[in-house]
Amino acid sequence: MESLTKRILAIVLIAVIGVGIGVGAWIFLAAPEAAIKYPGAPSGFDKDNTIVIGCAGDTGEIQGDANYEGAYFACKHINEAGGVVINAITYYFGVTKEDTDESNPNLVPSRGVDAARRLIYDKEVDFAVGGFRSEALLAYIEEFMDAEMIFIGTGAATDIFCEKVNETYADYKWFFRFMPINSTALGGQILYTLADFILNINADYPNHDVKEIGILAEDLTWVTSLVGAIKDVLPLLTGGWATMLPEILYDISLSATDMNSHLADLQADGADIVIPVISAQGGILMMQQYALNEYDYLIFGIDVQSQLDTYWDDTGGDCVYETMMQTLYRCNKTSKSVAFWDAFIAQFGHEPLYIACGAYDAVSAIRDAVEDAQSLDPDLIIPVMESWDRSNPHLGVAGNAAWWPNTHDLVAGYPFGYTLWAQWQPGGTKAVVPALIYPDVGAYGNITTGDYVVAPWVHTEWS
Amino acid sequence: MVKEKMKEKINNFPGYLKSWGTTFIGGLTILCLIILTVIPFLSNDLKYVYVFLPQFTLAMIFAIFAASWDLLTGISGQISFGHAIFFGVAGYICAYFIDYQGFPTWVAIVLGSLGAVFFGLLIGIPCLRLKGPYLALGTLAFSLILLKLFLQGSLAHIFFGSEGISGLPSLSDDPIIEYFIIFIFTIISFIVIIQISKSKLGTIFKSIRDDETGADASGINTTKYKVIAFMISAFFAGLAGTFYALYNTAVNPTGNFGTLNSFFAILMASLGGLTTITGAALGAFFFIFLEYILIEIGVIEIGNLIIDVSLWKFAIFALILIIVVRFAERGILRPILEHLKDLWDVLMGR
């Protein structure tokens, strides 16, 4: 009898565990309606008539959060403006996100792949935006392409994505790059700006030849062609005036001591200007050591972290006088830029990162393309997006988006895709300084907001 | 004589299988295999097929990887903290032959796995003089050197740089077929690894692990067998590495060579239970599905309180692992088996 009771109890236990697993699986597999937000949509709207944007990015990290914020903000504005009408039916925009964990230094590519699959097959999004780290995006982009879903890149600069569109259009035609311009074009804009900067500043200091140029870059693939181009072309663009010092490629896990050693080497080599090519945290170390030791050269180049409004505090104000590329700052880059900038800060309490600008423009572009195509069919939407060329660009907050035929890559150069040059100035303010690649006053008003300031200890040394 | 023995074994196999199936372990194994065979057909919901099912595929890939580590470290006593070397090298070789040489996928998988064996030999020989923690550090150093080499943008023309190789074909466009391919290879790999651990070779490995001096004194060429252990383990780690590369359709240094991969193997095998081999599978499934569940929970809203579990998932994940390790020092396989055995006995009326 006791044995029978035990057997019954065992069977009941197994049944309970089985039911528990079943219920758990059902909960996990149920459609995650709550995970999709419809900011700005009127209450009671028909959820059958929605267009859902999937954000692929590293949530919890600045890049992924910026991507979601940009997309969310665009959806809000679109919905508040009445959504989009397709064949007499009003559609509202929804936005959702999945964590690709791509900012993790210990990258696990399968997490990005799984995140892409969740967006496509679980949340059943209609379009996707995102991507930041090339090697992660290279893995999960395939999921979107296999699903024949339009994916707009908002963070990765590597040329390879658009090269794939060009080489195998049938397989990659759903990919478009909205932000930033590709690394080769970035290189070109840096080169022209630097050449002009070197010649101008040289004219300001008759007692000192500003001609020795150093490069301090993180040793990653994306910098390779850029550093090569700077070394080869910059002397030519300055009419043979500039002399390139041996470049320093550093390991991204370097310490403050390592960084200081590199900066001291550049000083010892007689550098007048140092061009940083940095996307990771190395910039903070660089500026802290630079300010601490007051090295006799200027810092003028790429330092992605320095675009953040928190950078001043992150460096304890040591970033002062650093000048770097910045996609957007509060200026009249386009007619929409200033209003977007102010509204974004009012909404989120901080400045938009370039990825946020890209995501905002990407979602706005999707809205316009859907309206023009009067369809959600990618085969009808792609030709509309491809029609945005130099003669017919799409006006965004960060530039006029126009694509080269067959590559879906942004046309670079004023007034299309171009970068601003911004300098951290005393007091923690930032100014968009004059640069060769854009006019002081553009088609939409003032672009530059201040003059370049030479670091005082450098000024003293050179005078 | 050998032929006759083989013939006898083959003739007795159905009987052996029948009697094995009635044992607790045999019955449990068959039940698990039946469940894993049925799982792909339980739903045709897109999320189920494209999101949930691939978690099993991923878990099986890591199960092979963790079992290969258990064979080298648990069975043979050669502590490796750089197992990602074989995992990554095989993935890269496979990707290279598919993408740059146009080789068929299966040929590339074989070449990738053999490439890992070659690296097993290459690393096994210099590491022979090292023991215990020094061997662990030696293998870790090798893995870090390789990672750094592959990460150098300035060497991108040789090692493909931080972007690696992308656009690879997956094993199949159909996740169910992909699942079954990996499933079959997982079964074969586990049978082979378990049989090795139970064979004469396995006994030699264990004797080296337990008392290398004694094994040496009894005439065992420990040098030779340690290299063999490295090579066999590298083969299975390499096989898992090629499958992982094809699962992601891309390879890159941090994703395939990263130290984290080595620790994944160690964690999974240790979670399951060292020296058990099958524990590696349990550890891998536990590991992958714990992460999956935490991702699925997402945001919890209780009134005005909003807890975004997704932001804390890795911290929660680590905390759960610490708790599990604290209360199951010898892994979770043995206590689970003991409890299941009790349940089995009750059900059998024993």
GROMACS .gro file of N, CA, C and O in nm, chain A residues 3 6-7 10-11 13-14 25 28-30 37 59-60 97-99 101 104-111 113-114 117-118 121-122 124 133-136 138-140 142-143 146 158 160 164 172 219-222 224 249 251 253, chain B residues 45-48 50-52 54-55 58 62 148 151-154 156 160-163 166-167 173 178 244 247-250 252 254-256 259-260 264 291-293 295-297 301 308 310-311 313-314 343 346-349:
model
  436
    3SER      N    1   0.392   0.144  -0.099
    3SER     CA    2   0.460   0.147  -0.229
    3SER      C    3   0.370   0.209  -0.336
    3SER      O    4   0.414   0.291  -0.417
    6LYS      N    5   0.350   0.579  -0.289
    6LYS     CA    6   0.474   0.642  -0.338
    6LYS      C    7   0.472   0.653  -0.491
    6LYS      O    8   0.512   0.754  -0.548
    7ARG      N    9   0.424   0.545  -0.555
    7ARG     CA   10   0.421   0.544  -0.703
    7ARG      C   11   0.325   0.652  -0.754
    7ARG      O   12   0.355   0.724  -0.849
   10ALA      N   13   0.485   0.982  -0.710
   10ALA     CA   14   0.590   1.002  -0.810
   10ALA      C   15   0.530   1.042  -0.944
   10ALA      O   16   0.579   1.134  -1.012
   11ILE      N   17   0.419   0.975  -0.980
   11ILE     CA   18   0.353   1.008  -1.108
   11ILE      C   19   0.298   1.150  -1.103
   11ILE      O   20   0.311   1.228  -1.198
   13LEU      N   21   0.409   1.393  -0.920
   13LEU     CA   22   0.525   1.483  -0.924
   13LEU      C   23   0.573   1.504  -1.067
   13LEU      O   24   0.597   1.617  -1.112
   14ILE      N   25   0.582   1.393  -1.140
   14ILE     CA   26   0.627   1.403  -1.281
   14ILE      C   27   0.527   1.486  -1.361
   14ILE      O   28   0.565   1.571  -1.442
   25ALA      N   29   0.705   2.707  -2.100
   25ALA     CA   30   0.737   2.718  -2.244
   25ALA      C   31   0.632   2.802  -2.314
   25ALA      O   32   0.664   2.886  -2.398
   28PHE      N   33   0.689   3.164  -2.239
   28PHE     CA   34   0.806   3.216  -2.310
   28PHE      C   35   0.782   3.229  -2.460
   28PHE      O   36   0.839   3.312  -2.527
   29LEU      N   37   0.695   3.141  -2.511
   29LEU     CA   38   0.673   3.143  -2.656
   29LEU      C   39   0.557   3.234  -2.695
   29LEU      O   40   0.534   3.257  -2.813
   30ALA      N   41   0.483   3.285  -2.595
   30ALA     CA   42   0.369   3.372  -2.628
   30ALA      C   43   0.419   3.500  -2.692
   30ALA      O   44   0.528   3.547  -2.663
   37LYS      N   45   0.659   4.906  -2.836
   37LYS     CA   46   0.603   5.035  -2.792
   37LYS      C   47   0.552   5.111  -2.915
   37LYS      O   48   0.611   5.102  -3.022
   59THR      N   49   2.174   4.667  -2.596
   59THR     CA   50   2.094   4.745  -2.501
   59THR      C   51   2.168   4.752  -2.368
   59THR      O   52   2.232   4.657  -2.326
   60GLY      N   53   2.158   4.868  -2.305
   60GLY     CA   54   2.231   4.889  -2.180
   60GLY      C   55   2.366   4.954  -2.205
   60GLY      O   56   2.430   5.001  -2.113
   97LYS      N   57   1.318   4.635  -2.936
   97LYS     CA   58   1.463   4.617  -2.942
   97LYS      C   59   1.502   4.476  -2.897
   97LYS      O   60   1.428   4.411  -2.823
   98GLU      N   61   1.617   4.435  -2.942
   98GLU     CA   62   1.676   4.310  -2.895
   98GLU      C   63   1.825   4.332  -2.871
   98GLU      O   64   1.890   4.406  -2.945
   99ASP      N   65   1.875   4.265  -2.771
   99ASP     CA   66   2.013   4.286  -2.729
   99ASP      C   67   2.109   4.195  -2.808
   99ASP      O   68   2.103   4.073  -2.796
  101ASP      N   69   2.438   4.232  -2.774
  101ASP     CA   70   2.557   4.223  -2.688
  101ASP      C   71   2.686   4.252  -2.765
  101ASP      O   72   2.791   4.201  -2.733
  104ASN      N   73   3.017   4.414  -2.612
  104ASN     CA   74   3.093   4.332  -2.517
  104ASN      C   75   3.232   4.301  -2.575
  104ASN      O   76   3.242   4.246  -2.684
  105PRO      N   77   3.339   4.337  -2.503
  105PRO     CA   78   3.473   4.307  -2.557
  105PRO      C   79   3.491   4.157  -2.583
  105PRO      O   80   3.560   4.118  -2.676
  106ASN      N   81   3.425   4.074  -2.501
  106ASN     CA   82   3.428   3.929  -2.524
  106ASN      C   83   3.306   3.892  -2.608
  106ASN      O   84   3.208   3.838  -2.558
  107LEU      N   85   3.316   3.923  -2.734
  107LEU     CA   86   3.201   3.907  -2.824
  107LEU      C   87   3.155   3.761  -2.833
  107LEU      O   88   3.236   3.671  -2.850
  108VAL      N   89   3.023   3.742  -2.821
  108VAL     CA   90   2.964   3.610  -2.845
  108VAL      C   91   2.870   3.628  -2.965
  108VAL      O   92   2.757   3.674  -2.948
  109PRO      N   93   2.917   3.595  -3.086
  109PRO     CA   94   2.839   3.629  -3.205
  109PRO      C   95   2.702   3.563  -3.211
  109PRO      O   96   2.609   3.618  -3.269
  110SER      N   97   2.687   3.447  -3.146
  110SER     CA   98   2.557   3.381  -3.152
  110SER      C   99   2.448   3.463  -3.083
  110SER      O  100   2.330   3.449  -3.114
  111ARG      N  101   2.488   3.551  -2.989
  111ARG     CA  102   2.388   3.636  -2.924
  111ARG      C  103   2.327   3.735  -3.024
  111ARG      O  104   2.208   3.762  -3.019
  113VAL      N  105   2.308   3.684  -3.349
  113VAL     CA  106   2.228   3.603  -3.441
  113VAL      C  107   2.092   3.573  -3.378
  113VAL      O  108   1.987   3.587  -3.442
  114ASP      N  109   2.093   3.535  -3.252
  114ASP     CA  110   1.967   3.504  -3.182
  114ASP      C  111   1.879   3.628  -3.170
  114ASP      O  112   1.757   3.620  -3.185
  117ARG      N  113   1.710   3.691  -3.493
  117ARG     CA  114   1.600   3.594  -3.514
  117ARG      C  115   1.479   3.629  -3.429
  117ARG      O  116   1.365   3.611  -3.472
  118ARG      N  117   1.502   3.679  -3.308
  118ARG     CA  118   1.389   3.719  -3.223
  118ARG      C  119   1.311   3.833  -3.288
  118ARG      O  120   1.189   3.834  -3.287
  121TYR      N  121   1.141   3.664  -3.626
  121TYR     CA  122   1.043   3.555  -3.616
  121TYR      C  123   0.956   3.560  -3.492
  121TYR      O  124   0.850   3.499  -3.489
  122ASP      N  125   1.001   3.628  -3.389
  122ASP     CA  126   0.922   3.636  -3.267
  122ASP      C  127   0.842   3.765  -3.267
  122ASP      O  128   0.719   3.764  -3.264
  124GLU      N  129   0.829   3.970  -3.511
  124GLU     CA  130   0.780   3.988  -3.648
  124GLU      C  131   0.780   4.135  -3.690
  124GLU      O  132   0.679   4.190  -3.733
  133ARG      N  133   2.911   4.718  -3.422
  133ARG     CA  134   3.041   4.654  -3.430
  133ARG      C  135   3.043   4.564  -3.554
  133ARG      O  136   2.963   4.469  -3.565
  134SER      N  137   3.135   4.593  -3.643
  134SER     CA  138   3.133   4.527  -3.774
  134SER      C  139   3.130   4.375  -3.765
  134SER      O  140   3.051   4.310  -3.833
  135GLU      N  141   3.220   4.317  -3.682
  135GLU     CA  142   3.228   4.171  -3.679
  135GLU      C  143   3.100   4.106  -3.627
  135GLU      O  144   3.067   3.994  -3.666
  136ALA      N  145   3.027   4.177  -3.538
  136ALA     CA  146   2.900   4.123  -3.490
  136ALA      C  147   2.793   4.138  -3.597
  136ALA      O  148   2.719   4.043  -3.626
  138LEU      N  149   2.834   4.160  -3.912
  138LEU     CA  150   2.862   4.070  -4.026
  138LEU      C  151   2.797   3.934  -4.005
  138LEU      O  152   2.760   3.867  -4.102
  139ALA      N  153   2.786   3.892  -3.880
  139ALA     CA  154   2.722   3.762  -3.853
  139ALA      C  155   2.570   3.775  -3.859
  139ALA      O  156   2.504   3.700  -3.931
  140TYR      N  157   2.514   3.872  -3.789
  140TYR     CA  158   2.368   3.872  -3.781
  140TYR      C  159   2.298   3.941  -3.898
  140TYR      O  160   2.177   3.923  -3.916
  142GLU      N  161   2.316   3.853  -4.190
  142GLU     CA  162   2.271   3.744  -4.277
  142GLU      C  163   2.127   3.702  -4.245
  142GLU      O  164   2.053   3.662  -4.334
  143GLU      N  165   2.089   3.711  -4.119
  143GLU     CA  166   1.954   3.672  -4.080
  143GLU      C  167   1.851   3.765  -4.146
  143GLU      O  168   1.749   3.718  -4.196
  146ASP      N  169   1.850   3.694  -4.526
  146ASP     CA  170   1.780   3.568  -4.555
  146ASP      C  171   1.629   3.586  -4.543
  146ASP      O  172   1.552   3.523  -4.615
  158THR      N  173   3.243   5.036  -4.156
  158THR     CA  174   3.325   4.955  -4.247
  158THR      C  175   3.261   4.945  -4.385
  158THR      O  176   3.141   4.927  -4.398
  160ILE      N  177   3.268   4.712  -4.597
  160ILE     CA  178   3.235   4.578  -4.645
  160ILE      C  179   3.085   4.554  -4.669
  160ILE      O  180   3.047   4.483  -4.761
  164LYS      N  181   2.929   4.430  -5.025
  164LYS     CA  182   2.849   4.308  -5.043
  164LYS      C  183   2.726   4.338  -5.129
  164LYS      O  184   2.689   4.258  -5.213
  172TYR      N  185   2.198   4.093  -5.102
  172TYR     CA  186   2.216   4.197  -4.998
  172TYR      C  187   2.141   4.327  -5.027
  172TYR      O  188   2.168   4.428  -4.963
  219ASP      N  189   4.475   4.937  -3.281
  219ASP     CA  190   4.513   4.839  -3.384
  219ASP      C  191   4.396   4.747  -3.416
  219ASP      O  192   4.389   4.633  -3.373
  220LEU      N  193   4.302   4.799  -3.493
  220LEU     CA  194   4.186   4.721  -3.538
  220LEU      C  195   4.174   4.736  -3.688
  220LEU      O  196   4.225   4.832  -3.747
  221THR      N  197   4.101   4.642  -3.749
  221THR     CA  198   4.093   4.639  -3.895
  221THR      C  199   4.040   4.769  -3.954
  221THR      O  200   4.088   4.815  -4.056
  222TRP      N  201   3.939   4.828  -3.887
  222TRP     CA  202   3.874   4.945  -3.948
  222TRP      C  203   3.969   5.062  -3.966
  222TRP      O  204   3.945   5.149  -4.050
  224THR      N  205   4.291   5.035  -4.055
  224THR     CA  206   4.403   5.002  -4.144
  224THR      C  207   4.407   5.090  -4.268
  224THR      O  208   4.507   5.156  -4.296
  249LEU      N  209   5.033   5.210  -3.350
  249LEU     CA  210   4.911   5.129  -3.342
  249LEU      C  211   4.913   5.060  -3.206
  249LEU      O  212   5.003   4.982  -3.178
  251ASP      N  213   4.741   4.841  -2.876
  251ASP     CA  214   4.646   4.737  -2.836
  251ASP      C  215   4.534   4.803  -2.756
  251ASP      O  216   4.561   4.881  -2.665
  253SER      N  217   4.359   4.717  -2.523
  253SER     CA  218   4.351   4.693  -2.379
  253SER      C  219   4.466   4.763  -2.305
  253SER      O  220   4.504   4.722  -2.196
  508ASP      N  221   0.529   2.693  -3.513
  508ASP     CA  222   0.534   2.837  -3.490
  508ASP      C  223   0.673   2.890  -3.526
  508ASP      O  224   0.774   2.825  -3.498
  509LEU      N  225   0.675   3.007  -3.591
  509LEU     CA  226   0.803   3.061  -3.639
  509LEU      C  227   0.901   3.083  -3.525
  509LEU      O  228   1.020   3.054  -3.537
  510LYS      N  229   0.851   3.133  -3.413
  510LYS     CA  230   0.942   3.157  -3.300
  510LYS      C  231   0.999   3.025  -3.252
  510LYS      O  232   1.117   3.015  -3.216
  511TYR      N  233   0.914   2.925  -3.249
  511TYR     CA  234   0.959   2.794  -3.201
  511TYR      C  235   1.070   2.739  -3.292
  511TYR      O  236   1.174   2.694  -3.245
  513TYR      N  237   1.253   2.901  -3.534
  513TYR     CA  238   1.370   2.985  -3.565
  513TYR      C  239   1.442   3.042  -3.442
  513TYR      O  240   1.554   3.088  -3.453
  514VAL      N  241   1.374   3.045  -3.328
  514VAL     CA  242   1.438   3.101  -3.208
  514VAL      C  243   1.461   2.995  -3.101
  514VAL      O  244   1.572   2.981  -3.050
  515PHE      N  245   1.357   2.920  -3.069
  515PHE     CA  246   1.366   2.823  -2.959
  515PHE      C  247   1.450   2.701  -3.000
  515PHE      O  248   1.543   2.663  -2.929
  517PRO      N  249   1.681   2.657  -3.235
  517PRO     CA  250   1.827   2.679  -3.249
  517PRO      C  251   1.901   2.682  -3.115
  517PRO      O  252   2.022   2.662  -3.113
  518GLN      N  253   1.827   2.707  -3.005
  518GLN     CA  254   1.895   2.702  -2.874
  518GLN      C  255   1.943   2.559  -2.845
  518GLN      O  256   2.049   2.539  -2.786
  521LEU      N  257   2.249   2.509  -3.060
  521LEU     CA  258   2.364   2.576  -2.998
  521LEU      C  259   2.413   2.497  -2.877
  521LEU      O  260   2.534   2.479  -2.858
  525PHE      N  261   2.789   2.332  -2.816
  525PHE     CA  262   2.871   2.355  -2.697
  525PHE      C  263   2.887   2.228  -2.614
  525PHE      O  264   2.987   2.213  -2.542
  611LYS      N  265   4.547   3.768  -3.018
  611LYS     CA  266   4.609   3.896  -3.048
  611LYS      C  267   4.655   3.902  -3.193
  611LYS      O  268   4.640   4.003  -3.261
  614LEU      N  269   4.369   3.958  -3.410
  614LEU     CA  270   4.305   4.088  -3.390
  614LEU      C  271   4.382   4.203  -3.454
  614LEU      O  272   4.327   4.310  -3.474
  615GLN      N  273   4.511   4.180  -3.480
  615GLN     CA  274   4.594   4.289  -3.531
  615GLN      C  275   4.542   4.337  -3.666
  615GLN      O  276   4.547   4.262  -3.764
  616GLY      N  277   4.494   4.459  -3.669
  616GLY     CA  278   4.448   4.513  -3.796
  616GLY      C  279   4.561   4.521  -3.896
  616GLY      O  280   4.541   4.505  -4.017
  617SER      N  281   4.684   4.543  -3.847
  617SER     CA  282   4.798   4.556  -3.937
  617SER      C  283   4.835   4.422  -4.001
  617SER      O  284   4.912   4.418  -4.096
  619ALA      N  285   4.588   4.217  -4.102
  619ALA     CA  286   4.458   4.175  -4.155
  619ALA      C  287   4.471   4.098  -4.286
  619ALA      O  288   4.388   4.013  -4.317
  623PHE      N  289   4.291   3.810  -4.164
  623PHE     CA  290   4.157   3.864  -4.193
  623PHE      C  291   4.110   3.971  -4.093
  623PHE      O  292   3.998   4.018  -4.103
  624GLY      N  293   4.195   4.006  -3.995
  624GLY     CA  294   4.164   4.117  -3.906
  624GLY      C  295   4.047   4.093  -3.813
  624GLY      O  296   3.996   3.981  -3.804
  625SER      N  297   4.006   4.202  -3.747
  625SER     CA  298   3.901   4.188  -3.646
  625SER      C  299   3.766   4.152  -3.708
  625SER      O  300   3.677   4.104  -3.639
  626GLU      N  301   3.749   4.178  -3.836
  626GLU     CA  302   3.620   4.146  -3.900
  626GLU      C  303   3.608   3.999  -3.937
  626GLU      O  304   3.498   3.948  -3.957
  629SER      N  305   3.306   3.641  -4.329
  629SER     CA  306   3.160   3.638  -4.309
  629SER      C  307   3.090   3.586  -4.434
  629SER      O  308   3.154   3.558  -4.535
  630GLY      N  309   2.959   3.579  -4.425
  630GLY     CA  310   2.879   3.536  -4.540
  630GLY      C  311   2.889   3.387  -4.567
  630GLY      O  312   2.875   3.343  -4.682
  636ASP      N  313   1.935   2.573  -4.456
  636ASP     CA  314   1.845   2.689  -4.440
  636ASP      C  315   1.729   2.653  -4.348
  636ASP      O  316   1.665   2.742  -4.291
  641GLU      N  317   1.913   2.152  -3.979
  641GLU     CA  318   2.036   2.191  -3.910
  641GLU      C  319   2.042   2.124  -3.772
  641GLU      O  320   2.144   2.069  -3.731
  707TYR      N  321   2.997   2.587  -3.502
  707TYR     CA  322   2.967   2.719  -3.445
  707TYR      C  323   2.986   2.827  -3.553
  707TYR      O  324   2.906   2.920  -3.564
  710TYR      N  325   2.695   2.801  -3.777
  710TYR     CA  326   2.574   2.847  -3.706
  710TYR      C  327   2.563   3.000  -3.716
  710TYR      O  328   2.458   3.056  -3.742
  711ASN      N  329   2.679   3.066  -3.696
  711ASN     CA  330   2.682   3.213  -3.700
  711ASN      C  331   2.701   3.267  -3.841
  711ASN      O  332   2.690   3.388  -3.862
  712THR      N  333   2.736   3.180  -3.934
  712THR     CA  334   2.772   3.215  -4.073
  712THR      C  335   2.887   3.317  -4.078
  712THR      O  336   2.899   3.391  -4.176
  713ALA      N  337   2.967   3.320  -3.975
  713ALA     CA  338   3.082   3.413  -3.974
  713ALA      C  339   3.182   3.370  -3.867
  713ALA      O  340   3.144   3.302  -3.771
  715ASN      N  341   3.519   3.546  -3.638
  715ASN     CA  342   3.603   3.662  -3.607
  715ASN      C  343   3.683   3.631  -3.481
  715ASN      O  344   3.648   3.539  -3.408
  717THR      N  345   3.750   3.761  -3.170
  717THR     CA  346   3.695   3.759  -3.034
  717THR      C  347   3.583   3.657  -3.020
  717THR      O  348   3.571   3.591  -2.917
  718GLY      N  349   3.504   3.642  -3.125
  718GLY     CA  350   3.391   3.550  -3.119
  718GLY      C  351   3.432   3.405  -3.122
  718GLY      O  352   3.364   3.319  -3.066
  719ASN      N  353   3.544   3.374  -3.187
  719ASN     CA  354   3.582   3.233  -3.204
  719ASN      C  355   3.708   3.194  -3.126
  719ASN      O  356   3.722   3.078  -3.086
  722THR      N  357   3.890   3.423  -2.510
  722THR     CA  358   3.913   3.344  -2.389
  722THR      C  359   3.781   3.298  -2.329
  722THR      O  360   3.773   3.193  -2.266
  723LEU      N  361   3.678   3.380  -2.351
  723LEU     CA  362   3.546   3.346  -2.297
  723LEU      C  363   3.501   3.208  -2.344
  723LEU      O  364   3.440   3.132  -2.269
  727PHE      N  365   3.376   2.904  -2.128
  727PHE     CA  366   3.245   2.842  -2.150
  727PHE      C  367   3.258   2.690  -2.140
  727PHE      O  368   3.178   2.624  -2.074
  754GLU      N  369   2.047   3.124  -1.996
  754GLU     CA  370   2.060   3.254  -2.063
  754GLU      C  371   1.934   3.284  -2.145
  754GLU      O  372   1.882   3.396  -2.144
  755TYR      N  373   1.884   3.182  -2.213
  755TYR     CA  374   1.764   3.198  -2.296
  755TYR      C  375   1.645   3.244  -2.211
  755TYR      O  376   1.573   3.337  -2.248
  756ILE      N  377   1.627   3.178  -2.098
  756ILE     CA  378   1.513   3.211  -2.011
  756ILE      C  379   1.526   3.354  -1.959
  756ILE      O  380   1.429   3.430  -1.960
  758ILE      N  381   1.676   3.602  -2.099
  758ILE     CA  382   1.646   3.695  -2.210
  758ILE      C  383   1.496   3.701  -2.232
  758ILE      O  384   1.438   3.808  -2.252
  759GLU      N  385   1.430   3.586  -2.227
  759GLU     CA  386   1.287   3.580  -2.252
  759GLU      C  387   1.206   3.653  -2.145
  759GLU      O  388   1.102   3.711  -2.175
  760ILE      N  389   1.253   3.649  -2.021
  760ILE     CA  390   1.178   3.717  -1.915
  760ILE      C  391   1.167   3.866  -1.946
  760ILE      O  392   1.062   3.926  -1.931
  764GLU      N  393   0.694   4.399  -1.502
  764GLU     CA  394   0.624   4.518  -1.452
  764GLU      C  395   0.530   4.477  -1.340
  764GLU      O  396   0.434   4.403  -1.362
  771ASP      N  397   1.389   4.564  -1.552
  771ASP     CA  398   1.435   4.519  -1.683
  771ASP      C  399   1.540   4.410  -1.662
  771ASP      O  400   1.658   4.438  -1.645
  773SER      N  401   1.656   4.212  -1.866
  773SER     CA  402   1.753   4.203  -1.976
  773SER      C  403   1.882   4.279  -1.945
  773SER      O  404   1.990   4.240  -1.989
  774LEU      N  405   1.869   4.389  -1.867
  774LEU     CA  406   1.988   4.467  -1.835
  774LEU      C  407   2.077   4.396  -1.733
  774LEU      O  408   2.195   4.421  -1.724
  776LYS      N  409   2.075   4.051  -1.697
  776LYS     CA  410   2.073   3.907  -1.722
  776LYS      C  411   2.208   3.840  -1.698
  776LYS      O  412   2.213   3.729  -1.643
  777PHE      N  413   2.316   3.908  -1.733
  777PHE     CA  414   2.446   3.843  -1.716
  777PHE      C  415   2.488   3.838  -1.568
  777PHE      O  416   2.552   3.744  -1.524
  806LEU      N  417   1.344   0.820  -0.801
  806LEU     CA  418   1.211   0.829  -0.863
  806LEU      C  419   1.183   0.705  -0.948
  806LEU      O  420   1.074   0.648  -0.946
  809VAL      N  421   1.102   0.414  -0.734
  809VAL     CA  422   0.965   0.424  -0.683
  809VAL      C  423   0.866   0.383  -0.791
  809VAL      O  424   0.773   0.305  -0.767
  810LEU      N  425   0.890   0.433  -0.912
  810LEU     CA  426   0.800   0.401  -1.023
  810LEU      C  427   0.801   0.251  -1.054
  810LEU      O  428   0.701   0.193  -1.094
  811MET      N  429   0.918   0.190  -1.038
  811MET     CA  430   0.932   0.047  -1.066
  811MET      C  431   0.882  -0.038  -0.948
  811MET      O  432   0.884  -0.159  -0.952
  812GLY      N  433   0.840   0.034  -0.840
  812GLY     CA  434   0.790  -0.037  -0.722
  812GLY      C  435   0.898  -0.105  -0.642
  812GLY      O  436   0.873  -0.203  -0.571
   0.00000   0.00000   0.00000
